[in-house]
XYZ file of C-alpha atoms in Angstrom:
538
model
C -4.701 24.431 -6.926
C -8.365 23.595 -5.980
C -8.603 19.690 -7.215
C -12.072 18.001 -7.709
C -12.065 15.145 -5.487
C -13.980 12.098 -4.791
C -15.035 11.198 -1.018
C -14.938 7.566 -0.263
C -16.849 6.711 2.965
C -15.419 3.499 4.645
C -17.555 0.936 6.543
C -14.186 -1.248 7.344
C -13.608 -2.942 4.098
C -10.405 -4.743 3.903
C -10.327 -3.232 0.296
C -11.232 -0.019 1.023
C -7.916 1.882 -0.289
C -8.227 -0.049 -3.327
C -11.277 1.878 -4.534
C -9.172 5.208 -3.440
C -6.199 4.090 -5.409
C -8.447 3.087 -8.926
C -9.687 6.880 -8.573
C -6.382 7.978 -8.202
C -4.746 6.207 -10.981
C -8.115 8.100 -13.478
C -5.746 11.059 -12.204
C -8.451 12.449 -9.579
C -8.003 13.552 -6.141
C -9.845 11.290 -3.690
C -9.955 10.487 0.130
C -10.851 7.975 2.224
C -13.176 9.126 6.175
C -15.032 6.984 8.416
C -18.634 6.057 7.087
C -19.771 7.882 10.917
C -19.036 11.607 9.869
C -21.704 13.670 10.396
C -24.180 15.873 7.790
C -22.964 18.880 9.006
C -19.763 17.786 8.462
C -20.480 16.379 5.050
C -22.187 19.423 4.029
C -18.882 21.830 5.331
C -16.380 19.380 3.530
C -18.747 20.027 -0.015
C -19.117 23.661 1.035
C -16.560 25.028 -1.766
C -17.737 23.197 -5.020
C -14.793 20.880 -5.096
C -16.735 17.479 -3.842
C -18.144 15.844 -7.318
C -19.189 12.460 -6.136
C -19.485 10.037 -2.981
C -18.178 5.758 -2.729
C -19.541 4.065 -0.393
C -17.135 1.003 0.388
C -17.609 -2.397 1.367
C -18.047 -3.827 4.979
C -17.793 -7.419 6.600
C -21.036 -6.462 8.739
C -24.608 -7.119 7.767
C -26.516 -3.635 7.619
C -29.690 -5.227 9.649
C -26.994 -5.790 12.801
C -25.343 -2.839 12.838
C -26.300 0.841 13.132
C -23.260 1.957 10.189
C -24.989 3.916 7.906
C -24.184 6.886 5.295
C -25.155 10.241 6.549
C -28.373 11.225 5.151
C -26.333 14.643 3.459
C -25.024 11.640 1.475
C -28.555 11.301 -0.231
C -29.402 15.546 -0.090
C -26.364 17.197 -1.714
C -27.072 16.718 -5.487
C -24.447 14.696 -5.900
C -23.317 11.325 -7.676
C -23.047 8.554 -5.050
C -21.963 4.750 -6.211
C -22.422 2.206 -3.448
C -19.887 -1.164 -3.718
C -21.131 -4.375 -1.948
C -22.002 -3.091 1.725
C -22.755 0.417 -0.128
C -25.091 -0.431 -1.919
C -27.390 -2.330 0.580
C -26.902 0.615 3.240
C -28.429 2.432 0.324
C -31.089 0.647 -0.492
C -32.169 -0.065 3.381
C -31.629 3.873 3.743
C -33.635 5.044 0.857
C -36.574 2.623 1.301
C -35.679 -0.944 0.168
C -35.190 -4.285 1.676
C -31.830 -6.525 2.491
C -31.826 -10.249 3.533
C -29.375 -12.825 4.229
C -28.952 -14.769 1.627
C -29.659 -18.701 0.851
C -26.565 -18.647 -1.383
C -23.668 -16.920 -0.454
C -20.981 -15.846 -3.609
C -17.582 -15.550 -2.929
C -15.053 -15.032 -5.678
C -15.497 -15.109 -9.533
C -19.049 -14.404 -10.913
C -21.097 -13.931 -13.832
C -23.371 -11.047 -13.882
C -25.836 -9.792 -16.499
C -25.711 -6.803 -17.334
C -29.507 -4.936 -17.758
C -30.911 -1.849 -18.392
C -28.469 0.235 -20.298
C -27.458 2.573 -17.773
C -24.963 4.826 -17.818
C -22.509 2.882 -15.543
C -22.502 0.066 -16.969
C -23.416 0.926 -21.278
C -21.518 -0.930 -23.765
C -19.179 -2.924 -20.947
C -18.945 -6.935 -21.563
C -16.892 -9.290 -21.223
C -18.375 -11.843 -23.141
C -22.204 -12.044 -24.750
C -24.621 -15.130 -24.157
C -26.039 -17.145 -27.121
C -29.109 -14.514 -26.505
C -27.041 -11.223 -27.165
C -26.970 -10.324 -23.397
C -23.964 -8.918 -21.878
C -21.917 -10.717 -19.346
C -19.248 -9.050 -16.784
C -16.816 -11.298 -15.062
C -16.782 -9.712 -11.359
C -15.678 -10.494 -8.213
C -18.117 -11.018 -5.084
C -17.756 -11.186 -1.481
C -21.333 -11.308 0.091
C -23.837 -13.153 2.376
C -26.525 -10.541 2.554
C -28.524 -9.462 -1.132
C -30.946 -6.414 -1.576
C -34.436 -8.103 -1.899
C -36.668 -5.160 -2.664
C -35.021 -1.730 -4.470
C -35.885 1.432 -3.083
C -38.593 3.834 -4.782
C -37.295 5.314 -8.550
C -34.922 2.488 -8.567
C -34.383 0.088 -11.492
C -32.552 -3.384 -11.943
C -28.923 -2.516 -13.340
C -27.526 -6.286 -13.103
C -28.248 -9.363 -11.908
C -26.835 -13.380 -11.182
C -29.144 -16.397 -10.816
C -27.966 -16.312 -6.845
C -28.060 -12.225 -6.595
C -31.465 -11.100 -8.785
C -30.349 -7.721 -7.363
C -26.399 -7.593 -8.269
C -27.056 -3.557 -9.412
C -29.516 -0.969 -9.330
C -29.824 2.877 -10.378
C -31.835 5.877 -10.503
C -30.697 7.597 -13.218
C -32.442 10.709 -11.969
C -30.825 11.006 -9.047
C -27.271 9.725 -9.928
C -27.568 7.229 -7.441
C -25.899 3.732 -8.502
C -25.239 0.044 -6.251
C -22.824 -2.801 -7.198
C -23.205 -6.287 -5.463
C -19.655 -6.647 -6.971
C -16.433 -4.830 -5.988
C -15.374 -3.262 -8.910
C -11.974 -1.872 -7.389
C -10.404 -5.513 -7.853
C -8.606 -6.856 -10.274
C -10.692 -9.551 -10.680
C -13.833 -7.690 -11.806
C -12.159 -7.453 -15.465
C -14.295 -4.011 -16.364
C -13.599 -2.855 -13.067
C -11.473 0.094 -13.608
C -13.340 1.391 -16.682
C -16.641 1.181 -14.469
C -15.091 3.082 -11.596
C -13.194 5.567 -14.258
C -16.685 6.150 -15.754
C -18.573 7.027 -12.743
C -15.292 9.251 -11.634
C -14.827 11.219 -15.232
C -17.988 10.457 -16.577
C -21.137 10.342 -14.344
C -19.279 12.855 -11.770
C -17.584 15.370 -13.990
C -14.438 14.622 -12.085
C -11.545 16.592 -13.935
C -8.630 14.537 -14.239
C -5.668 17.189 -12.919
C -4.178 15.047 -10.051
C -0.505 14.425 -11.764
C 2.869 13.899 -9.819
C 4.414 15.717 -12.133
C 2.691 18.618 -11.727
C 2.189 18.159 -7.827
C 6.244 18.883 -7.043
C 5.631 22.675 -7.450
C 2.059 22.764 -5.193
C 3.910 20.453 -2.591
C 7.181 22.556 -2.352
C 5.103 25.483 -2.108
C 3.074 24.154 0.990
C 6.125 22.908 2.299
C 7.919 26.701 2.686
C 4.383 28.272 3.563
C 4.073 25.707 6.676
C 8.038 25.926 7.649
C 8.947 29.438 6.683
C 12.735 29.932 8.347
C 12.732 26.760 10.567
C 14.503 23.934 11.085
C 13.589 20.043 9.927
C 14.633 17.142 11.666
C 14.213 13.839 9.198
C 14.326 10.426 10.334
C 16.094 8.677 7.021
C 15.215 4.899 7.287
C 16.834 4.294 3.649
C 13.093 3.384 2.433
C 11.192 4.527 -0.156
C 8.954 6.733 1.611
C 11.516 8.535 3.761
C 14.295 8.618 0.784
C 11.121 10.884 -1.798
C 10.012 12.931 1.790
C 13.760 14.487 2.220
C 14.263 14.654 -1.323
C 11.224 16.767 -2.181
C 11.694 18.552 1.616
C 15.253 19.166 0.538
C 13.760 20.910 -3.234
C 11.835 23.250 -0.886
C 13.799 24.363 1.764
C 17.569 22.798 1.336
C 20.179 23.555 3.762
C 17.155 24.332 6.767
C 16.587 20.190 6.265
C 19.002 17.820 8.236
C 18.473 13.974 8.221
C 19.102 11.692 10.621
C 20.015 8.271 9.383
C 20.047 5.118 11.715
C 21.528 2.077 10.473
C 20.435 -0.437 12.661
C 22.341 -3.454 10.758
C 19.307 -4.804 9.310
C 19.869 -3.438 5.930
C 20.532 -4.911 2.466
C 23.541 -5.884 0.892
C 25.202 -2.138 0.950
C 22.022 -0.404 1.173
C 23.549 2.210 3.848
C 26.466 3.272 2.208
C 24.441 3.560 -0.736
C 22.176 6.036 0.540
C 24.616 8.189 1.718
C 26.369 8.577 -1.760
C 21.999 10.094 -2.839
C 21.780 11.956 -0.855
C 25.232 13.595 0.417
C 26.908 12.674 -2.823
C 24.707 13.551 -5.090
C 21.756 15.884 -3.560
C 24.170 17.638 -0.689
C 21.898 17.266 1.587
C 22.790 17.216 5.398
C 22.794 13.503 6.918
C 23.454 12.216 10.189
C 24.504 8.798 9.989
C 24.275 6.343 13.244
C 26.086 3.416 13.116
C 23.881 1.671 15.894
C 24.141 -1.732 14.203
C 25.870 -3.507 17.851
C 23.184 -2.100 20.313
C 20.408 -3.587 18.018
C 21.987 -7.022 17.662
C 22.539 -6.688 21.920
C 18.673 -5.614 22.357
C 17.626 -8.258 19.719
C 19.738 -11.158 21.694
C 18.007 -13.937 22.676
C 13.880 -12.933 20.822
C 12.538 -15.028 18.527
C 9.438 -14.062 18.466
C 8.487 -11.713 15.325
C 5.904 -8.881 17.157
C 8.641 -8.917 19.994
C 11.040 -8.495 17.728
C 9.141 -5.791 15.840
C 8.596 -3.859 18.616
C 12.242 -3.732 20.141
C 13.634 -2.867 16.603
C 10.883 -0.172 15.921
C 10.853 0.987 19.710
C 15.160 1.382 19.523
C 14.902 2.780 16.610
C 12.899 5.999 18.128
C 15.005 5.987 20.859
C 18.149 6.723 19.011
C 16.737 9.158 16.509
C 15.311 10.461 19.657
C 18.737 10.652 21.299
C 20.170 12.130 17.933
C 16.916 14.687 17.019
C 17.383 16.316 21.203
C 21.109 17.469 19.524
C 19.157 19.046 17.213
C 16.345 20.655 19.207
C 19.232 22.124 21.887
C 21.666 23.420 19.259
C 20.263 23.137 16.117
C 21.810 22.513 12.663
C 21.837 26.444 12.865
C 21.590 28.534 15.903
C 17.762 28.541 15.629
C 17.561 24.577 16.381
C 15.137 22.492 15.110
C 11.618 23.148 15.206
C 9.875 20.492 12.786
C 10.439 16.727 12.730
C 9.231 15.388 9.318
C 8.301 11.514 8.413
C 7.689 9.723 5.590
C 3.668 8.741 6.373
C 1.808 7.671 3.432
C -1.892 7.627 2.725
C -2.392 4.235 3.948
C -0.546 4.566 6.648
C -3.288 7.458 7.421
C -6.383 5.196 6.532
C -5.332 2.727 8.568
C -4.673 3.993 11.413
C -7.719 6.204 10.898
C -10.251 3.187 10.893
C -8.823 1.516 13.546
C -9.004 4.384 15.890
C -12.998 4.503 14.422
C -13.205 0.913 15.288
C -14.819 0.330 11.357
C -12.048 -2.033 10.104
C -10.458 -4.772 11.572
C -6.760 -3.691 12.499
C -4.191 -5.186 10.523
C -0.856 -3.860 11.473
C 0.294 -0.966 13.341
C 2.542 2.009 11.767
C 5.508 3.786 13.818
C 4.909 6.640 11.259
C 1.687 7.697 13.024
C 1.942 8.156 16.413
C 3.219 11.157 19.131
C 6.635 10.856 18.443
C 6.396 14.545 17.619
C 4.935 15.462 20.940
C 7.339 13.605 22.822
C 10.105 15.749 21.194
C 8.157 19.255 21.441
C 8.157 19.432 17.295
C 5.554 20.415 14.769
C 4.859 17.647 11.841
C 6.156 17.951 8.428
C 4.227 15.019 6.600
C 4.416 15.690 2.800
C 3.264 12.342 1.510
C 0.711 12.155 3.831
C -2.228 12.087 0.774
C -0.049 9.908 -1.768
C -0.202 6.066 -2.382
C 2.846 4.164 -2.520
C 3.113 3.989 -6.158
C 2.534 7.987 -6.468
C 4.938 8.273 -3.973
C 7.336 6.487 -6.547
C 5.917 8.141 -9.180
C 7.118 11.589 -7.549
C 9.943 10.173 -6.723
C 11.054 10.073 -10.105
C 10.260 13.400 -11.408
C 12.152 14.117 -8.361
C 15.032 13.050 -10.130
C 15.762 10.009 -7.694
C 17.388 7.167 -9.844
C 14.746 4.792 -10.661
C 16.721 2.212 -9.189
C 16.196 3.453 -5.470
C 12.252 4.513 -6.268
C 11.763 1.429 -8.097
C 12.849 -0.833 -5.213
C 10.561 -3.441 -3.732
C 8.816 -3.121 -0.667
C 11.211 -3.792 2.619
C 9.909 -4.280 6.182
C 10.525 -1.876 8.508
C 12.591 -4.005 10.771
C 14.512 -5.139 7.799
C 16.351 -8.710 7.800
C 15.316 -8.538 11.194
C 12.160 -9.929 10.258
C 13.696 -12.382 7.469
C 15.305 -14.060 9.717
C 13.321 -16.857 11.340
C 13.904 -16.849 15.046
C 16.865 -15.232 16.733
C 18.743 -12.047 15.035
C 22.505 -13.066 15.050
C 25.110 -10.814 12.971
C 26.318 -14.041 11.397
C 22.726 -14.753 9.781
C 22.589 -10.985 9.136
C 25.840 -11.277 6.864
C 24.628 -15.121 5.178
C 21.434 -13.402 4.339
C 22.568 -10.210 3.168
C 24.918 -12.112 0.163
C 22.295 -14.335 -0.634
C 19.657 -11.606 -0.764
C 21.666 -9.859 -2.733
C 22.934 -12.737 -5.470
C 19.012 -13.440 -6.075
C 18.046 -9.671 -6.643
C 20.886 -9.630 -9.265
C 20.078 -12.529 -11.121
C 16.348 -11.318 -11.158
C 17.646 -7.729 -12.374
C 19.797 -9.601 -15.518
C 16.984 -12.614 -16.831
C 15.203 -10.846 -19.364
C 11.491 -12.694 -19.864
C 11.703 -13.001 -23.844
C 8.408 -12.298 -24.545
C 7.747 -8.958 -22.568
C 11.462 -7.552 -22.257
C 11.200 -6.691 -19.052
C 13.397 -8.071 -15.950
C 12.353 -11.004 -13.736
C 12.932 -8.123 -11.138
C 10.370 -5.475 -13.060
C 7.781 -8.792 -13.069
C 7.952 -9.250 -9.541
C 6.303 -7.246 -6.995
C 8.643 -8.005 -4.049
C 11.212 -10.887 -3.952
C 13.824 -11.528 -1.472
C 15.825 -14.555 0.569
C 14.503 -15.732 3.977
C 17.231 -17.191 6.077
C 16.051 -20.384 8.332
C 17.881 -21.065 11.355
C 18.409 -24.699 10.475
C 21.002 -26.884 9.345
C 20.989 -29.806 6.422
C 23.442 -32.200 5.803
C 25.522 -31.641 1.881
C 28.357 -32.624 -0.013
C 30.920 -30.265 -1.239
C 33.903 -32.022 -3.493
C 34.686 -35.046 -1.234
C 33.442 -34.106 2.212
C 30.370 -33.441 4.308
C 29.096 -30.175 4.790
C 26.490 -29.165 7.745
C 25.119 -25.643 6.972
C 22.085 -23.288 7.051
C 19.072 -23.260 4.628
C 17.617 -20.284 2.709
C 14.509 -19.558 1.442
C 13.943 -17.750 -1.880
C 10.374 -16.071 -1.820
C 8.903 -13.620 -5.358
C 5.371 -12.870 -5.325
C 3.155 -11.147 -7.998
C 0.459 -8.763 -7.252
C -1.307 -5.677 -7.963
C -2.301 -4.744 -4.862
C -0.961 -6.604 -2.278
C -3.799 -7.720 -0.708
C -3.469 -10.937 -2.965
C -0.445 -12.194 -4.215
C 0.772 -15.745 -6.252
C 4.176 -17.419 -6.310
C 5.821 -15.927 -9.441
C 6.845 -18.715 -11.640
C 10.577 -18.061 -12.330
C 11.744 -19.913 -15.448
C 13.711 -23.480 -13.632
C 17.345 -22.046 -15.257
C 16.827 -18.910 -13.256
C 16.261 -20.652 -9.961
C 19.431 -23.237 -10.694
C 22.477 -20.068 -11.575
C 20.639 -18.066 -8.493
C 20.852 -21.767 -5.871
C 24.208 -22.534 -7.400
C 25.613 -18.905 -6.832
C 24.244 -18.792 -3.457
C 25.691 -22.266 -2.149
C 29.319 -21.617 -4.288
C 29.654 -18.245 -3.192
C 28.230 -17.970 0.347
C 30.084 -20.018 2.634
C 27.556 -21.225 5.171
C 24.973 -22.225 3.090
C 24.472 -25.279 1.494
C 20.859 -25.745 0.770
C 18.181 -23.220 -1.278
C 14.537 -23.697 -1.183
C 11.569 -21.917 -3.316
C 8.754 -20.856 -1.628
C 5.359 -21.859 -3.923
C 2.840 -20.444 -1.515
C 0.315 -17.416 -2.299
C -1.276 -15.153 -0.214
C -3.857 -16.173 1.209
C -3.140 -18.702 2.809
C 0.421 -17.674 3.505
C 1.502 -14.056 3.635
C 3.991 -12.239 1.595
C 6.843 -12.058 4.294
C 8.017 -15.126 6.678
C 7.062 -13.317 10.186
């Protein structure tokens, strides 16, 4: 199926994929390049009708000290373009108006006035002033202002510190927010972006995960044909929804290998065996390789160290398992494929840090040349899906929405929830108290919404810290380790606050933990958001 799509051109904005994922959830196909493409590349990728409209992103750089700019096909093709913070003063410098620093800088919640009636931004307020004028609660994050706008330009919104906070030419299509309307904080922020997407673009909305299943199996046997897959099956999200939808298209020519490397929840491994041998009959591989983890991890305490020897030992033993494989093959053919769970972000990340545009913030063992290094072709079927598609496809997958539901886990697993050294005896403490706390948050009921603590959350789990406290248990003197209990709430991630579990919930889930764990005789409550702290310990 040929899907409209949206381009989004990124200048390194650390919100970048949130603009993607706002177009996504209006249900329209969007991707995210590097701001340096070329015109004639431009021009090739709207050769076939499909493009409808350009975003430029956000960037931390000031557009008078840096040569970043939007192609000039951005400005010839006909088409709607909507430039956010950095976007729209590349625009305006491009098409013949001025940017400055500015006196003021805004950073975080503002006021702007709406003006002008345009199309973007008709009819949206969040509030009116005594004088009738609409207001919009938005979020900025600038130093530098537009100063002069560009010829057939005209004033879309302004604050008293930004007189230029929007502009337009209606003729053209062409539209520039000071704000960044892809947060959560700019209250009209979706409907503005869902307006330019459907409305001002013509965008049709046919980009469903319900409907994608057929078009993605169907890729899926055009690319592998007879051939063998090879699956690395880390018990995730994203790997568990890549072999189940692999499996839907090409079934017994799929085998996964799954490495336990001891690191995993409360019962996690055994669990996804029962998914996906139990209940899908799927072929699984399952390496017990729990010892030679704790023997590599022996001794490291620090947390990229200890990334990198649980992420490097995990490729060597699916290495070790996938050369089986290759030689003899889960048929006589052997394998010829090696599929991974990569997601889009995984993609756009590494993607802009390869460009050099955004500041790198983690690295991703999904994209690399594992595949070269074991002669394969790559399967990636998620590769253009954000994390809560992927769940989303998941489901009509027909994976319990227990597993699809889960909250985000590291990589590394405990290994990176324990502070310091990985021992197997902190492993097992952890692992119980982990898993008392995700119960109690699954059975509290908030009254008012009906949901779960554990549906209000966005990712909650216990931290073990290699330190012991002095306690009383009946008449004597106890000397055991501390846990931390950490549940955040966010809607994107790159923000997050402390959620504010009701006081009972925190007393049955400390009391359950210190009764019923032997070993641990203190539990804490971590109140810190993101930023300053970050969502996990290390």
């Amino acid at each position: 199926m040929q899907h409209h799509k949206i381009l989004i051109l990124d200048f390194g904005s650390q919100v970048t994929q949130l603009i993607a994922r706002r177009v996504r959830e209006a249900h329209v196909y969007c991707e995210v390049h590097p701001c340096d493409v070329s015109s004639d590349w431009l021009r090739q990728y709207a050769a076939d009708g499909t493009l409808k409209g350009i975003i430029l992103s956000g960037s931390h750089a000031s557009v008078y000290e840096v040569d970043d700019k939007a192609p000039d096909a951005v400005f010839e093709l006909g088409l709607p373009v909507l430039g956010i913070c950095y976007g729209m003063q590349t625009m305006a410098q491009q098409l013949g108006g001025k940017v400055e620093a500015g006196r003021t800088r805004e950073f975080g919640y503002a006021e702007v006035r709406a003006r002008g009636h345009s199309a973007l931004l008709r009819d949206l307020a969040d509030f009116h002033t005594p004088e009738g004028h609409g207001m919009l609660k938005v979020w900025m994050s600038h130093g530098d202002k537009v100063t002069a706008l560009p010829p057939g330009f005209a004033l879309m919104a302004s604050t008293e510190a930004c007189p230029i906070a929007g502009m337009c030419d209606e003729a053209r299509r062409f539209y520039g927010l000071q704000f960044h309307p892809e947060v959560t904080h700019t209250v009209q922020g979706r409907a503005m972006l869902e307006r330019f997407v459907l409305g001002i673009c013509g965008a049709r909305p046919d980009w469903v995960m319900r409907d994608h299943i057929e078009e993605a199996v169907q890729k899926i046997r055009a690319q592998v044909g007879d051939e063998e897959v090879i699956l690395g099956l880390s018990g995730g999200v994203d790997s568990s929804v890549a072999a189940a939808l692999i499996h839907r298209a090409i079934g017994e020519q799929l085998t996964c290998v799954f490495v336990d490397h001891g690191l995993l929840r409360l019962h996690e491994g055994d669990a996804v065996m029962e998914m996906f041998v139990g209940q899908l009959h799927a072929k699984v591989i399952r390496v017990d390789a729990a010892d030679l983890f704790l023997e590599r991890l022996a001794g490291v305490s620090e947390p990229e160290q200890k990334r990198k020897i649980i992420g490097g030992l995990f490729v060597e033993v699916f290495k070790a398992e996938a050369a089986k494989l290759i030689s003899s093959g889960a048929s006589t053919k052997g394998a010829k494929w090696l599929a991974q769970g990569t997601i889009y972000p995984d993609v756009i990340e590494s993607g802009g840090a390869k460009s050099k545009k955004a500041v790198t913030i983690k690295s991703h063992h999904n994209v690399g040349g594992l595949p070269e290094q074991l002669g394969l072709k790559l399967l990636e079927p998620l590769r253009d899906l954000f994390k809560d598609e992927v769940r989303e496809l998941g489901v009509a997958l027909g994976l319990p929405p227990e597993m699809v539901q889960r909250h985000p886990f590291p990589g590394p697993g405990l290994g990176v929830r324990i502070l310091g050294e990985v021992k197997k005896d902190y492993a097992d403490l952890l692992r119980r108290a982990d898993a008392i706390f995700i119960e109690e948050l699954r059975s509290t009921l908030e009254p008012h919404s009906g949901k779960s603590w554990y549906e209000l959350t966005s990712q909650a789990f216990a931290v073990f810290l290699p330190v012991k406290s002095v306690g009383v248990m009946g008449d004597g003197r106890t000397y055991d380790y501390v846990v931390a209990l950490r549940a955040v709430q966010t809607s994107d991630f790159m923000t997050a606050d402390w959620a504010e579990l009701p006081y009972s919930l925190l007393k049955r889930v400390s009391g359950r933990i210190i009764n019923e764990v032997r070993g641990i005789n203190r539990v804490t409550y971590d109140i810190s958001s993101k930023p300053p702290a970050t969502i996990e310990w290390e």
